[in-house]
XYZ file of C-alpha atoms in Angstrom:
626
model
C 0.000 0.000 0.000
C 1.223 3.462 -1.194
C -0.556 6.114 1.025
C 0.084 10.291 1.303
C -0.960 12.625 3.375
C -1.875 16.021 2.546
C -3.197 18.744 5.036
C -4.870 18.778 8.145
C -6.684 17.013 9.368
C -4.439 14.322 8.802
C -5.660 12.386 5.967
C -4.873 9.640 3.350
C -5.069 9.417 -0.490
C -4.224 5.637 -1.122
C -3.240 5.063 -4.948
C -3.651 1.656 -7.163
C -4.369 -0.322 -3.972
C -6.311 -3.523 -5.719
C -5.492 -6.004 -2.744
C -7.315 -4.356 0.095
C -10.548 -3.416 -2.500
C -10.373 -6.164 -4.326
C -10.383 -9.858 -4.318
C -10.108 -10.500 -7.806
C -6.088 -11.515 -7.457
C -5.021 -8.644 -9.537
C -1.809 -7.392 -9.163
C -1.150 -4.024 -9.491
C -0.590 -2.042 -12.760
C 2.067 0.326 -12.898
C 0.643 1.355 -16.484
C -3.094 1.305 -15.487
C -3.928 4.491 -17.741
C -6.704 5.551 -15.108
C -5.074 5.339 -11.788
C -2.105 6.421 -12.956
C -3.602 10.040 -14.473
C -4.609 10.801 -10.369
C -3.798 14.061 -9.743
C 0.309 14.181 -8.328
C -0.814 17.193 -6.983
C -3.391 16.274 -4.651
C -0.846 13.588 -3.218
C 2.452 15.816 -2.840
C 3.041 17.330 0.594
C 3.373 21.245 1.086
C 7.183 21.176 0.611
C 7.682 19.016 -2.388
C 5.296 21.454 -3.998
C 7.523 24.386 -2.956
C 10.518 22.397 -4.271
C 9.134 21.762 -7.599
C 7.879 25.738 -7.273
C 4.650 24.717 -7.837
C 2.283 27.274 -6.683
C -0.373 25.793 -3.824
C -3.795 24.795 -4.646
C -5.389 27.170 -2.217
C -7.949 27.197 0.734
C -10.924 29.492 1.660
C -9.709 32.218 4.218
C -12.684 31.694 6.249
C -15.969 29.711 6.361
C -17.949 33.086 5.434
C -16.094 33.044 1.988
C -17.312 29.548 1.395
C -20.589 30.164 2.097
C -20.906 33.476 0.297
C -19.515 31.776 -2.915
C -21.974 28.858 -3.071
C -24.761 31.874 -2.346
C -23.565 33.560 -5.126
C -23.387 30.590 -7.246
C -27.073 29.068 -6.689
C -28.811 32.439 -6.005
C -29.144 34.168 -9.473
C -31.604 35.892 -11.683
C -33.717 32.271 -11.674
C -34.960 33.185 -8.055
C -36.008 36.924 -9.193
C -37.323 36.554 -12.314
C -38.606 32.475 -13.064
C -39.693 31.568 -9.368
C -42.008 34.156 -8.429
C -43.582 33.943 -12.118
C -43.850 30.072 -11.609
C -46.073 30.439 -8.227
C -48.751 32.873 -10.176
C -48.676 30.606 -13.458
C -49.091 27.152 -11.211
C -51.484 27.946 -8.566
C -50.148 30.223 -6.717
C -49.381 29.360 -2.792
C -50.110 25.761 -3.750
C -46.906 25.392 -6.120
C -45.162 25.174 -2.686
C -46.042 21.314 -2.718
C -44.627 20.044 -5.388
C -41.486 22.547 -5.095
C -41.085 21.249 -1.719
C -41.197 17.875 -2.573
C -38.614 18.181 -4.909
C -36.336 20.005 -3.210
C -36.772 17.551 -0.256
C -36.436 14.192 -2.404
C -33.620 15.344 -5.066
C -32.580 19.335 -4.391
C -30.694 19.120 -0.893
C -29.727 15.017 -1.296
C -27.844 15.854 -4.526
C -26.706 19.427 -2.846
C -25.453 17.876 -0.450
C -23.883 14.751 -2.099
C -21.848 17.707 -4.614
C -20.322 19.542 -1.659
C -19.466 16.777 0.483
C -18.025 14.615 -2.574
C -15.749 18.149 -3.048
C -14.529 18.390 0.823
C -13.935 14.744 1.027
C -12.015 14.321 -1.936
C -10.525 17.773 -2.330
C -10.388 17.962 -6.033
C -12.636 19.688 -8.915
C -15.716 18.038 -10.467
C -13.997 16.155 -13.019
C -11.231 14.513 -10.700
C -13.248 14.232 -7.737
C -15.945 11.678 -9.703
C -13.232 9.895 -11.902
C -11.463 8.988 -8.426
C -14.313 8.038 -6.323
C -15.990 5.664 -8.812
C -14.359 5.400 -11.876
C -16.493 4.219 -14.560
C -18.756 7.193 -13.896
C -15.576 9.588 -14.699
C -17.625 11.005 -17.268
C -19.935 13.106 -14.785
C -17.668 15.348 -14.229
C -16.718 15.911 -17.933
C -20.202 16.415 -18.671
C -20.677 18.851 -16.283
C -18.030 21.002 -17.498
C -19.055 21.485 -20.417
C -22.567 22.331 -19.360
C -20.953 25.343 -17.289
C -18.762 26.156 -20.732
C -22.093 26.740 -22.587
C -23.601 28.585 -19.821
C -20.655 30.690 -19.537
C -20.674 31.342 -23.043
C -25.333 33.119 -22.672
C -25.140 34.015 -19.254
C -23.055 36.573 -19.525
C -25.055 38.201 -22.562
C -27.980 39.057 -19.924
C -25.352 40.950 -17.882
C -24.653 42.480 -21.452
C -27.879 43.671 -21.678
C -28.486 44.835 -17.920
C -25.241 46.422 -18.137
C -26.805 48.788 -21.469
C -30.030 49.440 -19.797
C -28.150 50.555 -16.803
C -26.642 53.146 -18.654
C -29.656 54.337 -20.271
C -31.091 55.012 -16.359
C -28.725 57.648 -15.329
C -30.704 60.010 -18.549
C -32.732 62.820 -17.336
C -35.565 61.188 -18.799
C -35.461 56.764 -19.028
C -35.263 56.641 -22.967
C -37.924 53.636 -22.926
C -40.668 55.626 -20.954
C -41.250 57.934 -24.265
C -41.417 57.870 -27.985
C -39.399 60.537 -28.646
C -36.570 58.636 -29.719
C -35.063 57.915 -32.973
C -35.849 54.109 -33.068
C -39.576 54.313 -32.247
C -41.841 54.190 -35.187
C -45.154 55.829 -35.643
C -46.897 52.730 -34.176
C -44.996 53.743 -30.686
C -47.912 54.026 -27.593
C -46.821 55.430 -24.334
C -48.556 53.130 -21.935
C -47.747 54.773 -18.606
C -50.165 56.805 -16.085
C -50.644 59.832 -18.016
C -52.679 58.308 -20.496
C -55.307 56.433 -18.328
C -58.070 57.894 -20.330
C -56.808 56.031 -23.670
C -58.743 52.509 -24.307
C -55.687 50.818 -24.601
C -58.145 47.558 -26.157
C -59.229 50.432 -28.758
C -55.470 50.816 -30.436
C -54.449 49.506 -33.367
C -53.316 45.979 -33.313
C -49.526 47.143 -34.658
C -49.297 49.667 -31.661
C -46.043 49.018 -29.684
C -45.275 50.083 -26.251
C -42.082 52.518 -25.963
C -40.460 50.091 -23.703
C -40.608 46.703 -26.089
C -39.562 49.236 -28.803
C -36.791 49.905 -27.009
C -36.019 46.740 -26.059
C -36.595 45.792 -29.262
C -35.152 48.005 -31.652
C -32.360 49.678 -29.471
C -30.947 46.811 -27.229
C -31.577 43.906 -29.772
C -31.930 44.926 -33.182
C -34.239 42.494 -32.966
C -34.900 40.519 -36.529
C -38.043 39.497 -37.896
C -36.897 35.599 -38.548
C -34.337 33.283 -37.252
C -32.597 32.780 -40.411
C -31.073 36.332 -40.200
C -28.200 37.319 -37.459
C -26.614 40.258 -39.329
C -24.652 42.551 -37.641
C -22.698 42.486 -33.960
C -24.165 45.572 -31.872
C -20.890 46.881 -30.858
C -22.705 48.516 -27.937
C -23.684 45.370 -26.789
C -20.062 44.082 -27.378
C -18.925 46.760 -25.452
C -20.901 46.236 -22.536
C -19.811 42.304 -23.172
C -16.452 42.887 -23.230
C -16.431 45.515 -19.787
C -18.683 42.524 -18.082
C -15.862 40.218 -18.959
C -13.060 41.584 -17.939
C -14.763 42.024 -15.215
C -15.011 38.302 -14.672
C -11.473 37.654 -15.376
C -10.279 39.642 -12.420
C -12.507 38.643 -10.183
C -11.468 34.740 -10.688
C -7.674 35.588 -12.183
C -5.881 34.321 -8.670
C -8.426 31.503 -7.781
C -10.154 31.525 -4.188
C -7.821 34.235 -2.797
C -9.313 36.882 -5.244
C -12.805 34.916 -5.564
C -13.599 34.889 -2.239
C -13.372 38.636 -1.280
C -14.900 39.322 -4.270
C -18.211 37.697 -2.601
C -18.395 39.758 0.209
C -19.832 42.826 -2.038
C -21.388 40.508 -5.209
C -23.531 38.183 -2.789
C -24.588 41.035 -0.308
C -25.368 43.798 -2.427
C -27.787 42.240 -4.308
C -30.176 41.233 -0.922
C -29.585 45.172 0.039
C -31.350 46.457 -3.271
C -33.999 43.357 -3.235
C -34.721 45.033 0.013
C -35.068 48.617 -1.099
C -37.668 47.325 -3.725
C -38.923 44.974 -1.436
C -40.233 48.068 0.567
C -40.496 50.630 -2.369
C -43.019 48.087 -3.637
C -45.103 47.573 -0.938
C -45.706 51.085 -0.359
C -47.032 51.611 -4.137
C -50.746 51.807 -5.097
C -51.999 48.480 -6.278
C -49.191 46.361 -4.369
C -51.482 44.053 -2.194
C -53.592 42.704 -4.547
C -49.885 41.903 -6.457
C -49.180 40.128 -3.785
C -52.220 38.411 -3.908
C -52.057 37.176 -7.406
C -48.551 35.747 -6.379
C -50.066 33.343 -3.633
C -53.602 33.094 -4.236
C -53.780 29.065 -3.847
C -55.130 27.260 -6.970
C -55.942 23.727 -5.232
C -56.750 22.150 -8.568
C -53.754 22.991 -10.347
C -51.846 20.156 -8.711
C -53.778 17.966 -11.301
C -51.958 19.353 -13.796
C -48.432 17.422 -14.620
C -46.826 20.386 -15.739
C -47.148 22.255 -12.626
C -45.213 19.641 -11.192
C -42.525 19.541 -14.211
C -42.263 23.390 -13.507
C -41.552 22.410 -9.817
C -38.761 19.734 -10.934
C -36.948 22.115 -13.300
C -36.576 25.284 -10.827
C -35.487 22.772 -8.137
C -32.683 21.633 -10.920
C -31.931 25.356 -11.795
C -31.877 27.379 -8.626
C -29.867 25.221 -7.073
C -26.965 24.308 -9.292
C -27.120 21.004 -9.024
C -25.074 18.664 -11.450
C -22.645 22.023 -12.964
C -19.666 20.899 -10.967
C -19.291 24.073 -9.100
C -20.806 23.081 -5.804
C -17.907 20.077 -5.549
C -15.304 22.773 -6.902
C -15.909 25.007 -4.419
C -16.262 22.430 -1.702
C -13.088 20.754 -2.707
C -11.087 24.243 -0.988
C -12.978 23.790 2.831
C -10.818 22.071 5.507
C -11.559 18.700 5.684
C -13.528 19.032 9.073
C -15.906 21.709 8.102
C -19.195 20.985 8.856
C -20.560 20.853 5.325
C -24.004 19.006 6.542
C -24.894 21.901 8.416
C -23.868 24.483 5.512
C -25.912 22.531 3.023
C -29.415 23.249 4.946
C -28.606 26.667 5.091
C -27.760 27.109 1.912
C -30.814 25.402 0.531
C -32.553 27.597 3.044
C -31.506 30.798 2.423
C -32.125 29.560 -1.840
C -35.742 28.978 -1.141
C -36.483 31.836 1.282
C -34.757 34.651 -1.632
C -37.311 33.336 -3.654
C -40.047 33.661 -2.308
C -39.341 37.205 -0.571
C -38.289 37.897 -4.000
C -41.685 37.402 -5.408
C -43.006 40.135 -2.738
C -40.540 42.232 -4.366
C -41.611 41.625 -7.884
C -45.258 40.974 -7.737
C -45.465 44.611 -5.711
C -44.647 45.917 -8.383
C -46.422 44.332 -11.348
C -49.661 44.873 -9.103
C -49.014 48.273 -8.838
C -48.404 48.707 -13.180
C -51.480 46.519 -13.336
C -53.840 49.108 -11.346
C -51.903 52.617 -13.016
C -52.855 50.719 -16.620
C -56.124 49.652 -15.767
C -56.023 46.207 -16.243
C -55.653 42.462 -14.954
C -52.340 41.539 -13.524
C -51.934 38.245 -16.196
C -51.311 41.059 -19.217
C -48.956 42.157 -17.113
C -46.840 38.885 -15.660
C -44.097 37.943 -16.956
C -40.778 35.915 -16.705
C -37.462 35.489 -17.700
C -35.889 38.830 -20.198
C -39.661 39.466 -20.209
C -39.508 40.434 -16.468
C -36.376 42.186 -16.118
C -36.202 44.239 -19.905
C -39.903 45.038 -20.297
C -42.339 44.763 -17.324
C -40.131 45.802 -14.149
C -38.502 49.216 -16.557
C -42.689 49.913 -17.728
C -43.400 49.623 -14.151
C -40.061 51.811 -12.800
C -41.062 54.256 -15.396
C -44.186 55.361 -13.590
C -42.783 55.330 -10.518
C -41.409 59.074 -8.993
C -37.452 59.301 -9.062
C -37.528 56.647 -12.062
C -33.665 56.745 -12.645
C -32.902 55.853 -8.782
C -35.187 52.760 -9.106
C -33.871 51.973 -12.282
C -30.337 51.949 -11.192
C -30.992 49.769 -8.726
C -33.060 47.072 -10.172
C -30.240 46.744 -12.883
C -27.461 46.910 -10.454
C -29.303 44.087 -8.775
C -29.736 42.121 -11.519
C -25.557 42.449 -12.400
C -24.351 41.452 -9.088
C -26.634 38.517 -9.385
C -25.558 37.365 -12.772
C -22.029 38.790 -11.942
C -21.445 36.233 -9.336
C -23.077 33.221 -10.425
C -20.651 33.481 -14.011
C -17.601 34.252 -12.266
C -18.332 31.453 -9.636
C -18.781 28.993 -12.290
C -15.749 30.357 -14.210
C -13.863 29.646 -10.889
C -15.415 25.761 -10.646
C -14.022 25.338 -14.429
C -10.804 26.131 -13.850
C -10.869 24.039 -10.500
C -11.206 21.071 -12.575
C -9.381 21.932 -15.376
C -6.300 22.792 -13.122
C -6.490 19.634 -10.733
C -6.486 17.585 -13.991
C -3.213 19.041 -15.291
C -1.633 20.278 -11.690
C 2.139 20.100 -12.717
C 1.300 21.939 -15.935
C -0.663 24.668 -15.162
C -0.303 25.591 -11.688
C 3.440 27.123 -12.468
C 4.145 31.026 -12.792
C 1.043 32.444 -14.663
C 0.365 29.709 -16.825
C -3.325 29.594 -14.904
C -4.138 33.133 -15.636
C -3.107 32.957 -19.225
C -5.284 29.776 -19.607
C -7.993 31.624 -18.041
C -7.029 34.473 -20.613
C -7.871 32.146 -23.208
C -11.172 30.732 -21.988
C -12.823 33.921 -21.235
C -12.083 35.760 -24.838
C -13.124 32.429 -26.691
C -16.380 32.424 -24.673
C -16.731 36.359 -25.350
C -15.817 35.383 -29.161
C -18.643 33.206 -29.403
C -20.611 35.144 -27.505
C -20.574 37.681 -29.880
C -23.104 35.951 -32.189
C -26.020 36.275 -29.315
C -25.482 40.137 -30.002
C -26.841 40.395 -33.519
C -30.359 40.738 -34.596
C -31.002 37.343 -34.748
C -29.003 36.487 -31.409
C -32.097 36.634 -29.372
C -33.287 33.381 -31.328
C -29.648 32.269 -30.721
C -29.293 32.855 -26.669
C -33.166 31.433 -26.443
C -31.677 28.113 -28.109
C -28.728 27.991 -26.155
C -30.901 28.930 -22.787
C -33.006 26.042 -23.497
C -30.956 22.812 -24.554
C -27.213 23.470 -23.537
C -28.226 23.474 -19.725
C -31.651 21.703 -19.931
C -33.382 19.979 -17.782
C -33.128 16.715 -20.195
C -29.031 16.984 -19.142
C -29.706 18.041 -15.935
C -31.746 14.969 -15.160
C -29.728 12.598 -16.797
C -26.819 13.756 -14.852
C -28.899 13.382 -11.585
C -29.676 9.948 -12.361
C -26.399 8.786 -12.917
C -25.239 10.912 -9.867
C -27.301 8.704 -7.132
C -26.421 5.576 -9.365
C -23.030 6.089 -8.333
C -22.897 7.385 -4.930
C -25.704 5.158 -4.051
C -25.432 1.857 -5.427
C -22.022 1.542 -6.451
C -19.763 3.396 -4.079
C -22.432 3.069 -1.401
C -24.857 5.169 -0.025
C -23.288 3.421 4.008
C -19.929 4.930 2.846
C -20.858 7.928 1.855
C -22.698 8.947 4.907
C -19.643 7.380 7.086
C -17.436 9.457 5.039
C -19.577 12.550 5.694
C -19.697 11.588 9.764
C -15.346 11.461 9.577
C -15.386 15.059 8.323
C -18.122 16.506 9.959
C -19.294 14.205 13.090
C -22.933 14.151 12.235
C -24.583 11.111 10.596
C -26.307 12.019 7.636
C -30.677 11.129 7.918
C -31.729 7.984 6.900
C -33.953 9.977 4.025
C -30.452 11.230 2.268
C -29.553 7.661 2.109
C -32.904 6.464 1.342
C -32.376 9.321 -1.593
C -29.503 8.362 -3.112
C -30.361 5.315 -3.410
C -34.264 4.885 -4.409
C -36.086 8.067 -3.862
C -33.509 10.523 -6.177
C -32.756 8.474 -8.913
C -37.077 7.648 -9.150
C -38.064 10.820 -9.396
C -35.972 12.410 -11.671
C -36.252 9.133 -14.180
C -40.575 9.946 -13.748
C -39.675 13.498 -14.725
C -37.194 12.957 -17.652
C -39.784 10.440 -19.415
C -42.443 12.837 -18.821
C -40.199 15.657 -20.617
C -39.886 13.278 -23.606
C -43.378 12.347 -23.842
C -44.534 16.215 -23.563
C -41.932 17.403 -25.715
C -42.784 20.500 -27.704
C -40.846 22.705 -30.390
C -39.221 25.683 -28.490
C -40.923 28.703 -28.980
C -39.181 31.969 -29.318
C -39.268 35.973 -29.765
C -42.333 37.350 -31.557
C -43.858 34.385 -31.436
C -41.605 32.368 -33.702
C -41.236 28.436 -33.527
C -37.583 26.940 -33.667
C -37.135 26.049 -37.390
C -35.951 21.985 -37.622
C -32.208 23.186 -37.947
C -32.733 25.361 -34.649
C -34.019 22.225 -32.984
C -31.293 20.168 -34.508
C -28.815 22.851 -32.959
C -30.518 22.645 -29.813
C -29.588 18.864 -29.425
C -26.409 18.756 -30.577
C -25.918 21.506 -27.612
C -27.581 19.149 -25.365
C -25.624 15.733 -26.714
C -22.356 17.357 -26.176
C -22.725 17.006 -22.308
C -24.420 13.736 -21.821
C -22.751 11.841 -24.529
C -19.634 11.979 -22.403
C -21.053 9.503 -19.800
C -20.977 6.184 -22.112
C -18.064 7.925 -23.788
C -15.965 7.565 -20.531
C -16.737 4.557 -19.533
C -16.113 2.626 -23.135
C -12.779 4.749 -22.848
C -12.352 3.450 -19.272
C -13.138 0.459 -19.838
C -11.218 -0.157 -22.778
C -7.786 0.937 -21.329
C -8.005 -0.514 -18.121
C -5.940 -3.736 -17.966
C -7.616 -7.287 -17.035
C -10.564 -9.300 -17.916
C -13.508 -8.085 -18.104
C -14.729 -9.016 -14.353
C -11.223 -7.795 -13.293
C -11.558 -4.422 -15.328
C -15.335 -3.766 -14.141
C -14.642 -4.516 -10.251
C -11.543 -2.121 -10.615
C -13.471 0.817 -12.039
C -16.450 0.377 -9.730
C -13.895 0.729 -6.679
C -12.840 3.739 -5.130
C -9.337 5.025 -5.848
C -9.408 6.872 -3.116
C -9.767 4.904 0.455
C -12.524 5.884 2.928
C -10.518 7.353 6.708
C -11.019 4.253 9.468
C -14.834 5.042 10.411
C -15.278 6.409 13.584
C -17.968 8.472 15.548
C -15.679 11.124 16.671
C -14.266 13.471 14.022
C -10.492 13.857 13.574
C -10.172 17.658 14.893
C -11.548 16.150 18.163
C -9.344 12.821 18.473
C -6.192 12.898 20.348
C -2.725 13.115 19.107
C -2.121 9.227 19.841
C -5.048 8.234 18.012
C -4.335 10.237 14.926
C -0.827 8.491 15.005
C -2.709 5.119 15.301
C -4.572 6.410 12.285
C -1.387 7.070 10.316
C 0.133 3.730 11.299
C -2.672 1.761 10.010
C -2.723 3.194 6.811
C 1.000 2.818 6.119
C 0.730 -1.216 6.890
């Protein structure tokens, strides 16, 4: 047995040990292509790595930046500008019970599951899976490339927010008027000063001033998908400023990352606050608020309320990108990630639905200045944050100050979630090629070269047909088809084939507390279920995507959509015929090895490391050197 230790608490990362996991009488295989491509780096002690001047892999200063960075991660526009939305479209206070059960039978299991796999192991998504089990290598592969493509649209929303805010620092909001040289003569200035215009009696080509805007000044928007055209260069601009942005904020991994948090995961709760109670003093807010929970006891009949339930679970929660492992993998081995991961999922849920207070305030206050029902008025998604919430500021006295800080909301909430996902990526990628990259500034050139290739691409989302582009991207690359899969395959491995026992004993060495019997009941039967009933009903109520001005995705679109989607999920079999393949032995031999653990389990125990004595933690050491 070959065993290291690296940090404290003492622990050990045991490599190509078939004897003690094994009885299949294989010897070991110095050229076993998997177990040999184990990360040196993660089995090197702190002064070998300043010998080979190989710069450290890095810790969190403090527990606050950990748990500010996995806020900022999972808590993004989703819980601002889909959840609310989703509780008025599906029934209002009644869309709590199938949200609930979600988040109960597959949100915090597989939240949890990420960030412990990440402090146990202490690697990035794609070494953290390949060592634990193996033959499902290709999870964390998959995952990485679902946060490439969502690195590549995310950032265009912060594009656009970034324009708009701007715009709000005019004398007059440019999309409250049609004074402006983009409008057309079919421009209608829906706002409070015009109460006494039928607005059913206009023609059926009138346009409000803020979709014109939106429209014709931000997008460019075309009339067809087969047309992009042109690159905005404003929007470029504003793309460009947002990532460079990004680059310095992840440039020197956690160190920079995680005081970057304090201000991008606060700020945004201090201005959800000031329109949390700017809203609720406006005209029209409580029946809003009403429309948001009013319970709807017969939409629970309806399957898709309880898709809609599944998918915001899966979204809001970042569940199956990698990032919640990455940025577990830099916590000290005894942090009490069990406790974190219920207050996390906590604090997710509850931003939510206070955010909904927030949002619905206001729509119910546009609804009664306009004169009619709240439903022409609800809306999610771009449709929320571009049209409805600047109509809505635009009526409001002071305009520019509310304006200014719904967008700057809306930024720091993007801002974090792409720069904490641009942080996860390089996690992996880095722990996959330690000795290569983490040298002199060969990590911030590499992240150099990520960020303008994503910008390059990004580029295309800016033309008049990007819309149709970013609404493609939005709805395959990180779909809930992937997202499900990835779930699946997720509890198959911890559960059934590492072990659901060993996990939780793994979790009890690092953080003393034995995971509920309903986590392991999860991961094993419960997680796995529900998401395979969801995925089959996705298929089986498939529909064409439906896009801007009311367009359906052409067959090539579509076509698009799932090579997007294919790119992720095709690199589960891919792995494991690769694994498989390469790994030395018959086939019983080669199975059994890539089913086991690479890395050994600490000697189980009920008390956690930090709290045994100096004798015992010897003991520990001796045993695994025998």
């Amino acid at each position: 047995m070959h065993c290291k230790y690296v940090d404290k608490p003492l622990r050990a990362l045991c490599i190509s040990l078939p004897e003690p996991v094994m009885d299949d009488g294989l010897a070991p295989q110095q050229g076993d292509p998997l177990l040999s491509k184990v990360p040196e780096a993660s089995l090197q002690a702190p002064k070998e790595s300043t010998k080979d001047k190989m710069l450290a892999r890095g810790k969190w200063a403090s527990k606050a930046e950990f748990l500010l960075a996995v806020a900022g991660q999972i808590i993004g526009l989703g819980n601002v500008w889909r959840f609310p939305y989703l509780c008025y479209k599906n029934g209002g206070g009644v869309f709590f019970v199938p949200y609930l059960l979600f988040l109960v039978l597959c949100g915090i299991p597989l939240f949890l599951l990420e960030t412990s796999l990440g402090q146990y192991t202490s690697l990035g998504g794609v070494s953290a899976w390949r060592n634990i089990c193996p033959i499902f290598g290709g999870l964390g592969y998959a995952s990485q490339v679902i946060i490439l493509h969502g690195c590549v649209y995310y950032i265009v929303i912060l594009a656009w927010a970034v324009l708009y805010l701007c715009h709000s620092f005019q004398s007059e909001l440019p999309w409250s008027h049609c004074n402006n040289s983009w409008n057309t003569e079919s421009c209608f200035q829906f706002d409070h000063h015009n109460l006494s215009v039928d607005v059913n009696s206009l023609p059926e080509n009138s346009t409000s001033s803020v979709i014109e805007f939106w429209e014709r000044e931000v997008l460019h928007l075309a009339d067809n998908v087969d047309t992009l055209g042109p690159v905005s260069w404003k929007l470029a601009l504003c793309l460009a400023v947002v990532w460079v942005v990004c680059y310095f904020c992840v440039w020197k991994g956690v160190k920079s990352t995680g005081k970057v948090v304090y201000l991008t995961a606060t700020f945004p709760y201090i201005m959800l606050f000031v329109l949390l109670v700017r809203g609720a003093t406006l005209p029209g807010a409580a029946e809003g608020i009403v429309y948001y929970l009013k319970p709807n006891v017969t939409r629970l009949a309806d399957p898709h309320v309880w898709m809609d339930a599944g998918t915001q679970v899966f979204f809001s929660y970042g569940i199956c990108l990698g990032s919640l492992t990455a940025l577990g993998s830099y916590n000290n081995y005894n942090n009490n990630c069990y406790k974190d991961s219920f207050l996390l999922c906590l604090l997710n849920s509850c931003t939510s639905f206070l955010a909904g207070f927030a949002i619905f305030s206001v729509l119910g206050f546009m609804a009664k200045e306009q004169h009619v029902n709240i439903s022409t008025v609800a809306e999610s998604g771009p449709g929320l944050a571009f049209i409805a919430y600047p109509r809505a500021v635009a009526m409001m006295p002071f305009p520019q100050l509310w304006a200014v800080c719904f967008f700057l909301m809306i930024i720091m909430l993007g801002l974090d979630t792409q720069f904490v996902s641009l942080e996860a990526l390089m996690t992996s990628v880095t722990d996959l090629y330690p000795e290569l990259i983490r040298r002199g500034h060969r990590r911030e050139l590499l992240l150099l070269l990520i960020c303008f290739s994503c910008f390059l691409v990004g580029l295309v989302m800016l033309t008049p047909g990007g819309l149709y582009v970013f609404q493609v991207y939005d709805h395959f690359s990180c779909s809930g088809a992937s997202l499900l899969l990835l779930s699946i395959c997720q509890s198959i491995a911890i559960g059934w084939i590492y072990g659901a026992e060993r996990f939780s004993a793994n979790i009890r060495d690092m953080t003393g507390h034995n995971p509920l019997l309903l986590f392991r009941l999860c991961w094993k039967y419960l997680t796995p279920l529900v998401c395979t009933a969801t995925f089959v009903f996705s298929l089986l109520f498939w529909a064409p995507l439906k896009l801007g001005k009311g367009l359906v995705a052409p067959a090539w679109a579509t076509a698009l959509g799932w090579i997007l989607t294919f790119s992720s999920v095709s690199l589960l079999p891919i792995w494991a015929i690769y694994a498989y393949v390469t790994t030395p032995g018959s086939p019983e031999q080669r199975f059994r090895r890539l089913c086991s653990p690479t890395i050994l389990p600490p000697p189980y125990t009920d008390v956690p490391l930090e709290k045994q004595s100096k004798t015992e933690k010897v003991d520990i050491i001796q045993d695994r050197t025998t």
